[in-house]
Amino acid sequence: MKKTAAEPKPKTAGRPAGGGALSKRRIAEVALAHIDEFGLGAFSMREIAARLGVYPATVHWHVSTREALLAEVAAMVMADVTPPPGKLAWQEWIAQLFRRCRAAVRRHPNVAQLLGAQLVSNGSLPTELVEGVLAALVEAGFEGQPLLEAYNCVIAAMLGFVTMEFSPLPSDNTQAWAEELRERVHTIRPLDHPVLTRNLPLLANQAFIVRWDNGSTVPLDSSFERHIQIVIDGLEAFARRLVKT
């Protein structure tokens, strides 16, 4: 009796064949590339699996959930943001932290919303960043409850600016949307908003809310540097006030 060839066994989820050919880092790299190209809204485990040529369950074997993978992506973007400790005065350390964070987000602008608006990004952010900010603020004279408050202000100021600067454009009819917004801004009535219209030549497309390009094409460099200085000046004033009370 002629033997028939055994049917091939179906692929099963789990570690890919070849042992270690796929890693958590490789998955995060592909996920980051996908977000860079298509935006955070298009991200899914299924899309990442398709890019890797594996089943979604295989991706889940390495990274359990979508949120865990997004945390890995955030960690990859923020990996080199923290300045080295002990080499700079606290003011310059914070200034460098802000600049390095913005540079990292500028390389991957579609990740800005993940860092600034989704708690899942906290899952793998470098603890040395937290340690560094706290150490800088302790050097500035903060302790106890004021240390907590100053820390929250620094993190909010660092991520808040870049989240707004690199806000994503609408995915559909981007050019039509930009033209409509530009027209709306330039037809603001002087009698209704005299201060805004008087300063519109300065503000148009260079100020939050009254702009139609994001930081990828129209970066807010001077505003960002002023933002850093205002934050540091505010921290110094806050620290002096604590000494007086």
PDB file of N, CA, C and O in Angstrom, residues 55-103:
ATOM      1  N   TYR A  55       3.139  35.269  12.945  1.00  0.00           N
ATOM      2  CA  TYR A  55       1.783  35.362  13.459  1.00  0.00           C
ATOM      3  C   TYR A  55       1.728  36.378  14.604  1.00  0.00           C
ATOM      4  O   TYR A  55       2.708  36.537  15.345  1.00  0.00           O
ATOM      5  N   PRO A  56       0.586  37.059  14.796  1.00  0.00           N
ATOM      6  CA  PRO A  56       0.448  37.963  15.944  1.00  0.00           C
ATOM      7  C   PRO A  56       0.750  37.285  17.272  1.00  0.00           C
ATOM      8  O   PRO A  56       1.337  37.896  18.169  1.00  0.00           O
ATOM      9  N   ALA A  57       0.370  36.008  17.395  1.00  0.00           N
ATOM     10  CA  ALA A  57       0.628  35.293  18.644  1.00  0.00           C
ATOM     11  C   ALA A  57       2.114  35.177  18.935  1.00  0.00           C
ATOM     12  O   ALA A  57       2.533  35.121  20.103  1.00  0.00           O
ATOM     13  N   THR A  58       2.932  35.139  17.869  1.00  0.00           N
ATOM     14  CA  THR A  58       4.374  35.076  18.074  1.00  0.00           C
ATOM     15  C   THR A  58       4.892  36.383  18.666  1.00  0.00           C
ATOM     16  O   THR A  58       5.751  36.385  19.548  1.00  0.00           O
ATOM     17  N   VAL A  59       4.354  37.489  18.191  1.00  0.00           N
ATOM     18  CA  VAL A  59       4.722  38.785  18.760  1.00  0.00           C
ATOM     19  C   VAL A  59       4.293  38.843  20.223  1.00  0.00           C
ATOM     20  O   VAL A  59       5.045  39.288  21.098  1.00  0.00           O
ATOM     21  N   HIS A  60       3.092  38.341  20.505  1.00  0.00           N
ATOM     22  CA  HIS A  60       2.597  38.342  21.886  1.00  0.00           C
ATOM     23  C   HIS A  60       3.456  37.471  22.790  1.00  0.00           C
ATOM     24  O   HIS A  60       3.502  37.698  24.002  1.00  0.00           O
ATOM     25  N   TRP A  61       4.119  36.473  22.232  1.00  0.00           N
ATOM     26  CA  TRP A  61       4.988  35.618  23.052  1.00  0.00           C
ATOM     27  C   TRP A  61       6.142  36.435  23.624  1.00  0.00           C
ATOM     28  O   TRP A  61       6.571  36.222  24.752  1.00  0.00           O
ATOM     29  N   HIS A  62       6.637  37.390  22.831  1.00  0.00           N
ATOM     30  CA  HIS A  62       7.762  38.224  23.251  1.00  0.00           C
ATOM     31  C   HIS A  62       7.308  39.457  24.022  1.00  0.00           C
ATOM     32  O   HIS A  62       7.980  39.890  24.964  1.00  0.00           O
ATOM     33  N   VAL A  63       6.188  40.055  23.584  1.00  0.00           N
ATOM     34  CA  VAL A  63       5.663  41.268  24.218  1.00  0.00           C
ATOM     35  C   VAL A  63       4.181  41.017  24.457  1.00  0.00           C
ATOM     36  O   VAL A  63       3.401  40.951  23.504  1.00  0.00           O
ATOM     37  N   SER A  64       3.785  40.906  25.693  1.00  0.00           N
ATOM     38  CA  SER A  64       2.481  40.334  26.030  1.00  0.00           C
ATOM     39  C   SER A  64       1.290  41.120  25.493  1.00  0.00           C
ATOM     40  O   SER A  64       0.297  40.537  25.060  1.00  0.00           O
ATOM     41  N   THR A  65       1.374  42.443  25.501  1.00  0.00           N
ATOM     42  CA  THR A  65       0.216  43.254  25.125  1.00  0.00           C
ATOM     43  C   THR A  65       0.637  44.426  24.242  1.00  0.00           C
ATOM     44  O   THR A  65       1.826  44.777  24.147  1.00  0.00           O
ATOM     45  N   ARG A  66      -0.345  45.030  23.623  1.00  0.00           N
ATOM     46  CA  ARG A  66      -0.111  46.242  22.819  1.00  0.00           C
ATOM     47  C   ARG A  66       0.508  47.326  23.682  1.00  0.00           C
ATOM     48  O   ARG A  66       1.431  48.028  23.265  1.00  0.00           O
ATOM     49  N   GLU A  67      -0.012  47.492  24.898  1.00  0.00           N
ATOM     50  CA  GLU A  67       0.483  48.525  25.800  1.00  0.00           C
ATOM     51  C   GLU A  67       1.942  48.268  26.180  1.00  0.00           C
ATOM     52  O   GLU A  67       2.741  49.206  26.287  1.00  0.00           O
ATOM     53  N   ALA A  68       2.291  46.990  26.393  1.00  0.00           N
ATOM     54  CA  ALA A  68       3.673  46.661  26.723  1.00  0.00           C
ATOM     55  C   ALA A  68       4.609  46.995  25.569  1.00  0.00           C
ATOM     56  O   ALA A  68       5.735  47.475  25.777  1.00  0.00           O
ATOM     57  N   LEU A  69       4.164  46.765  24.348  1.00  0.00           N
ATOM     58  CA  LEU A  69       4.993  47.092  23.194  1.00  0.00           C
ATOM     59  C   LEU A  69       5.144  48.600  23.038  1.00  0.00           C
ATOM     60  O   LEU A  69       6.236  49.098  22.726  1.00  0.00           O
ATOM     61  N   LEU A  70       4.073  49.340  23.260  1.00  0.00           N
ATOM     62  CA  LEU A  70       4.178  50.802  23.206  1.00  0.00           C
ATOM     63  C   LEU A  70       5.142  51.322  24.268  1.00  0.00           C
ATOM     64  O   LEU A  70       5.876  52.289  24.033  1.00  0.00           O
ATOM     65  N   ALA A  71       5.144  50.690  25.433  1.00  0.00           N
ATOM     66  CA  ALA A  71       6.090  51.076  26.475  1.00  0.00           C
ATOM     67  C   ALA A  71       7.520  50.834  26.015  1.00  0.00           C
ATOM     68  O   ALA A  71       8.424  51.637  26.288  1.00  0.00           O
ATOM     69  N   GLU A  72       7.752  49.732  25.316  1.00  0.00           N
ATOM     70  CA  GLU A  72       9.086  49.446  24.781  1.00  0.00           C
ATOM     71  C   GLU A  72       9.487  50.487  23.731  1.00  0.00           C
ATOM     72  O   GLU A  72      10.652  50.901  23.665  1.00  0.00           O
ATOM     73  N   VAL A  73       8.539  50.898  22.909  1.00  0.00           N
ATOM     74  CA  VAL A  73       8.808  51.934  21.904  1.00  0.00           C
ATOM     75  C   VAL A  73       9.187  53.247  22.588  1.00  0.00           C
ATOM     76  O   VAL A  73      10.148  53.917  22.209  1.00  0.00           O
ATOM     77  N   ALA A  74       8.422  53.614  23.614  1.00  0.00           N
ATOM     78  CA  ALA A  74       8.720  54.847  24.356  1.00  0.00           C
ATOM     79  C   ALA A  74      10.109  54.775  24.970  1.00  0.00           C
ATOM     80  O   ALA A  74      10.873  55.751  24.930  1.00  0.00           O
ATOM     81  N   ALA A  75      10.446  53.630  25.542  1.00  0.00           N
ATOM     82  CA  ALA A  75      11.762  53.465  26.157  1.00  0.00           C
ATOM     83  C   ALA A  75      12.872  53.599  25.125  1.00  0.00           C
ATOM     84  O   ALA A  75      13.933  54.189  25.396  1.00  0.00           O
ATOM     85  N   MET A  76      12.651  53.081  23.929  1.00  0.00           N
ATOM     86  CA  MET A  76      13.658  53.168  22.864  1.00  0.00           C
ATOM     87  C   MET A  76      13.893  54.616  22.453  1.00  0.00           C
ATOM     88  O   MET A  76      15.037  55.048  22.263  1.00  0.00           O
ATOM     89  N   VAL A  77      12.819  55.384  22.330  1.00  0.00           N
ATOM     90  CA  VAL A  77      12.949  56.794  21.940  1.00  0.00           C
ATOM     91  C   VAL A  77      13.648  57.597  23.032  1.00  0.00           C
ATOM     92  O   VAL A  77      14.472  58.479  22.755  1.00  0.00           O
ATOM     93  N   MET A  78      13.355  57.282  24.290  1.00  0.00           N
ATOM     94  CA  MET A  78      13.865  58.070  25.408  1.00  0.00           C
ATOM     95  C   MET A  78      15.170  57.531  25.993  1.00  0.00           C
ATOM     96  O   MET A  78      15.677  58.064  26.979  1.00  0.00           O
ATOM     97  N   ALA A  79      15.741  56.520  25.382  1.00  0.00           N
ATOM     98  CA  ALA A  79      16.869  55.809  25.982  1.00  0.00           C
ATOM     99  C   ALA A  79      18.064  56.709  26.272  1.00  0.00           C
ATOM    100  O   ALA A  79      18.741  56.547  27.285  1.00  0.00           O
ATOM    101  N   ASP A  80      18.358  57.664  25.395  1.00  0.00           N
ATOM    102  CA  ASP A  80      19.558  58.491  25.555  1.00  0.00           C
ATOM    103  C   ASP A  80      19.245  59.940  25.909  1.00  0.00           C
ATOM    104  O   ASP A  80      20.072  60.830  25.688  1.00  0.00           O
ATOM    105  N   VAL A  81      18.068  60.156  26.468  1.00  0.00           N
ATOM    106  CA  VAL A  81      17.642  61.529  26.769  1.00  0.00           C
ATOM    107  C   VAL A  81      18.323  62.079  28.015  1.00  0.00           C
ATOM    108  O   VAL A  81      18.670  63.267  28.074  1.00  0.00           O
ATOM    109  N   THR A  82      18.561  61.253  29.010  1.00  0.00           N
ATOM    110  CA  THR A  82      19.063  61.727  30.303  1.00  0.00           C
ATOM    111  C   THR A  82      20.531  62.122  30.222  1.00  0.00           C
ATOM    112  O   THR A  82      21.375  61.308  29.851  1.00  0.00           O
ATOM    113  N   PRO A  83      20.883  63.371  30.578  1.00  0.00           N
ATOM    114  CA  PRO A  83      22.299  63.761  30.597  1.00  0.00           C
ATOM    115  C   PRO A  83      23.057  62.993  31.681  1.00  0.00           C
ATOM    116  O   PRO A  83      22.462  62.539  32.662  1.00  0.00           O
ATOM    117  N   PRO A  84      24.363  62.837  31.530  1.00  0.00           N
ATOM    118  CA  PRO A  84      25.137  62.142  32.574  1.00  0.00           C
ATOM    119  C   PRO A  84      25.096  62.922  33.885  1.00  0.00           C
ATOM    120  O   PRO A  84      25.088  64.158  33.865  1.00  0.00           O
ATOM    121  N   PRO A  85      25.073  62.224  35.008  1.00  0.00           N
ATOM    122  CA  PRO A  85      24.989  62.907  36.306  1.00  0.00           C
ATOM    123  C   PRO A  85      26.337  63.481  36.735  1.00  0.00           C
ATOM    124  O   PRO A  85      27.398  63.045  36.305  1.00  0.00           O
ATOM    125  N   GLY A  86      26.241  64.495  37.604  1.00  0.00           N
ATOM    126  CA  GLY A  86      27.426  64.986  38.298  1.00  0.00           C
ATOM    127  C   GLY A  86      28.364  65.866  37.498  1.00  0.00           C
ATOM    128  O   GLY A  86      29.453  66.202  37.977  1.00  0.00           O
ATOM    129  N   LYS A  87      28.010  66.256  36.277  1.00  0.00           N
ATOM    130  CA  LYS A  87      28.925  67.039  35.457  1.00  0.00           C
ATOM    131  C   LYS A  87      28.443  68.461  35.199  1.00  0.00           C
ATOM    132  O   LYS A  87      29.224  69.287  34.712  1.00  0.00           O
ATOM    133  N   LEU A  88      27.184  68.744  35.496  1.00  0.00           N
ATOM    134  CA  LEU A  88      26.603  70.041  35.183  1.00  0.00           C
ATOM    135  C   LEU A  88      25.907  70.612  36.406  1.00  0.00           C
ATOM    136  O   LEU A  88      25.400  69.859  37.255  1.00  0.00           O
ATOM    137  N   ALA A  89      25.871  71.940  36.490  1.00  0.00           N
ATOM    138  CA  ALA A  89      25.011  72.583  37.490  1.00  0.00           C
ATOM    139  C   ALA A  89      23.567  72.203  37.192  1.00  0.00           C
ATOM    140  O   ALA A  89      23.217  71.905  36.047  1.00  0.00           O
ATOM    141  N   TRP A  90      22.728  72.217  38.229  1.00  0.00           N
ATOM    142  CA  TRP A  90      21.374  71.697  38.055  1.00  0.00           C
ATOM    143  C   TRP A  90      20.603  72.432  36.960  1.00  0.00           C
ATOM    144  O   TRP A  90      19.827  71.823  36.219  1.00  0.00           O
ATOM    145  N   GLN A  91      20.825  73.738  36.834  1.00  0.00           N
ATOM    146  CA  GLN A  91      20.106  74.497  35.802  1.00  0.00           C
ATOM    147  C   GLN A  91      20.468  73.997  34.402  1.00  0.00           C
ATOM    148  O   GLN A  91      19.600  73.797  33.554  1.00  0.00           O
ATOM    149  N   GLU A  92      21.764  73.819  34.156  1.00  0.00           N
ATOM    150  CA  GLU A  92      22.199  73.369  32.835  1.00  0.00           C
ATOM    151  C   GLU A  92      21.815  71.911  32.604  1.00  0.00           C
ATOM    152  O   GLU A  92      21.522  71.513  31.468  1.00  0.00           O
ATOM    153  N   TRP A  93      21.798  71.112  33.684  1.00  0.00           N
ATOM    154  CA  TRP A  93      21.389  69.704  33.539  1.00  0.00           C
ATOM    155  C   TRP A  93      19.943  69.634  33.051  1.00  0.00           C
ATOM    156  O   TRP A  93      19.627  68.876  32.125  1.00  0.00           O
ATOM    157  N   ILE A  94      19.067  70.428  33.648  1.00  0.00           N
ATOM    158  CA  ILE A  94      17.665  70.431  33.225  1.00  0.00           C
ATOM    159  C   ILE A  94      17.538  70.976  31.808  1.00  0.00           C
ATOM    160  O   ILE A  94      16.769  70.453  30.992  1.00  0.00           O
ATOM    161  N   ALA A  95      18.282  72.018  31.478  1.00  0.00           N
ATOM    162  CA  ALA A  95      18.241  72.562  30.117  1.00  0.00           C
ATOM    163  C   ALA A  95      18.661  71.503  29.098  1.00  0.00           C
ATOM    164  O   ALA A  95      18.019  71.342  28.047  1.00  0.00           O
ATOM    165  N   GLN A  96      19.722  70.769  29.405  1.00  0.00           N
ATOM    166  CA  GLN A  96      20.177  69.716  28.494  1.00  0.00           C
ATOM    167  C   GLN A  96      19.153  68.590  28.399  1.00  0.00           C
ATOM    168  O   GLN A  96      18.948  68.013  27.317  1.00  0.00           O
ATOM    169  N   LEU A  97      18.523  68.255  29.505  1.00  0.00           N
ATOM    170  CA  LEU A  97      17.478  67.224  29.493  1.00  0.00           C
ATOM    171  C   LEU A  97      16.359  67.624  28.536  1.00  0.00           C
ATOM    172  O   LEU A  97      15.910  66.822  27.708  1.00  0.00           O
ATOM    173  N   PHE A  98      15.894  68.846  28.632  1.00  0.00           N
ATOM    174  CA  PHE A  98      14.826  69.326  27.757  1.00  0.00           C
ATOM    175  C   PHE A  98      15.260  69.262  26.288  1.00  0.00           C
ATOM    176  O   PHE A  98      14.506  68.818  25.419  1.00  0.00           O
ATOM    177  N   ARG A  99      16.475  69.725  26.010  1.00  0.00           N
ATOM    178  CA  ARG A  99      16.944  69.738  24.619  1.00  0.00           C
ATOM    179  C   ARG A  99      17.096  68.323  24.064  1.00  0.00           C
ATOM    180  O   ARG A  99      16.741  68.065  22.905  1.00  0.00           O
ATOM    181  N   ARG A 100      17.608  67.426  24.877  1.00  0.00           N
ATOM    182  CA  ARG A 100      17.799  66.051  24.415  1.00  0.00           C
ATOM    183  C   ARG A 100      16.455  65.352  24.201  1.00  0.00           C
ATOM    184  O   ARG A 100      16.292  64.572  23.259  1.00  0.00           O
ATOM    185  N   CYS A 101      15.501  65.647  25.064  1.00  0.00           N
ATOM    186  CA  CYS A 101      14.163  65.076  24.899  1.00  0.00           C
ATOM    187  C   CYS A 101      13.538  65.568  23.599  1.00  0.00           C
ATOM    188  O   CYS A 101      12.995  64.778  22.815  1.00  0.00           O
ATOM    189  N   ARG A 102      13.634  66.868  23.349  1.00  0.00           N
ATOM    190  CA  ARG A 102      13.053  67.421  22.116  1.00  0.00           C
ATOM    191  C   ARG A 102      13.742  66.856  20.883  1.00  0.00           C
ATOM    192  O   ARG A 102      13.092  66.556  19.881  1.00  0.00           O
ATOM    193  N   ALA A 103      15.060  66.697  20.943  1.00  0.00           N
ATOM    194  CA  ALA A 103      15.783  66.133  19.800  1.00  0.00           C
ATOM    195  C   ALA A 103      15.326  64.709  19.516  1.00  0.00           C
ATOM    196  O   ALA A 103      15.162  64.310  18.356  1.00  0.00           O
TER     197      ALA A 103
END
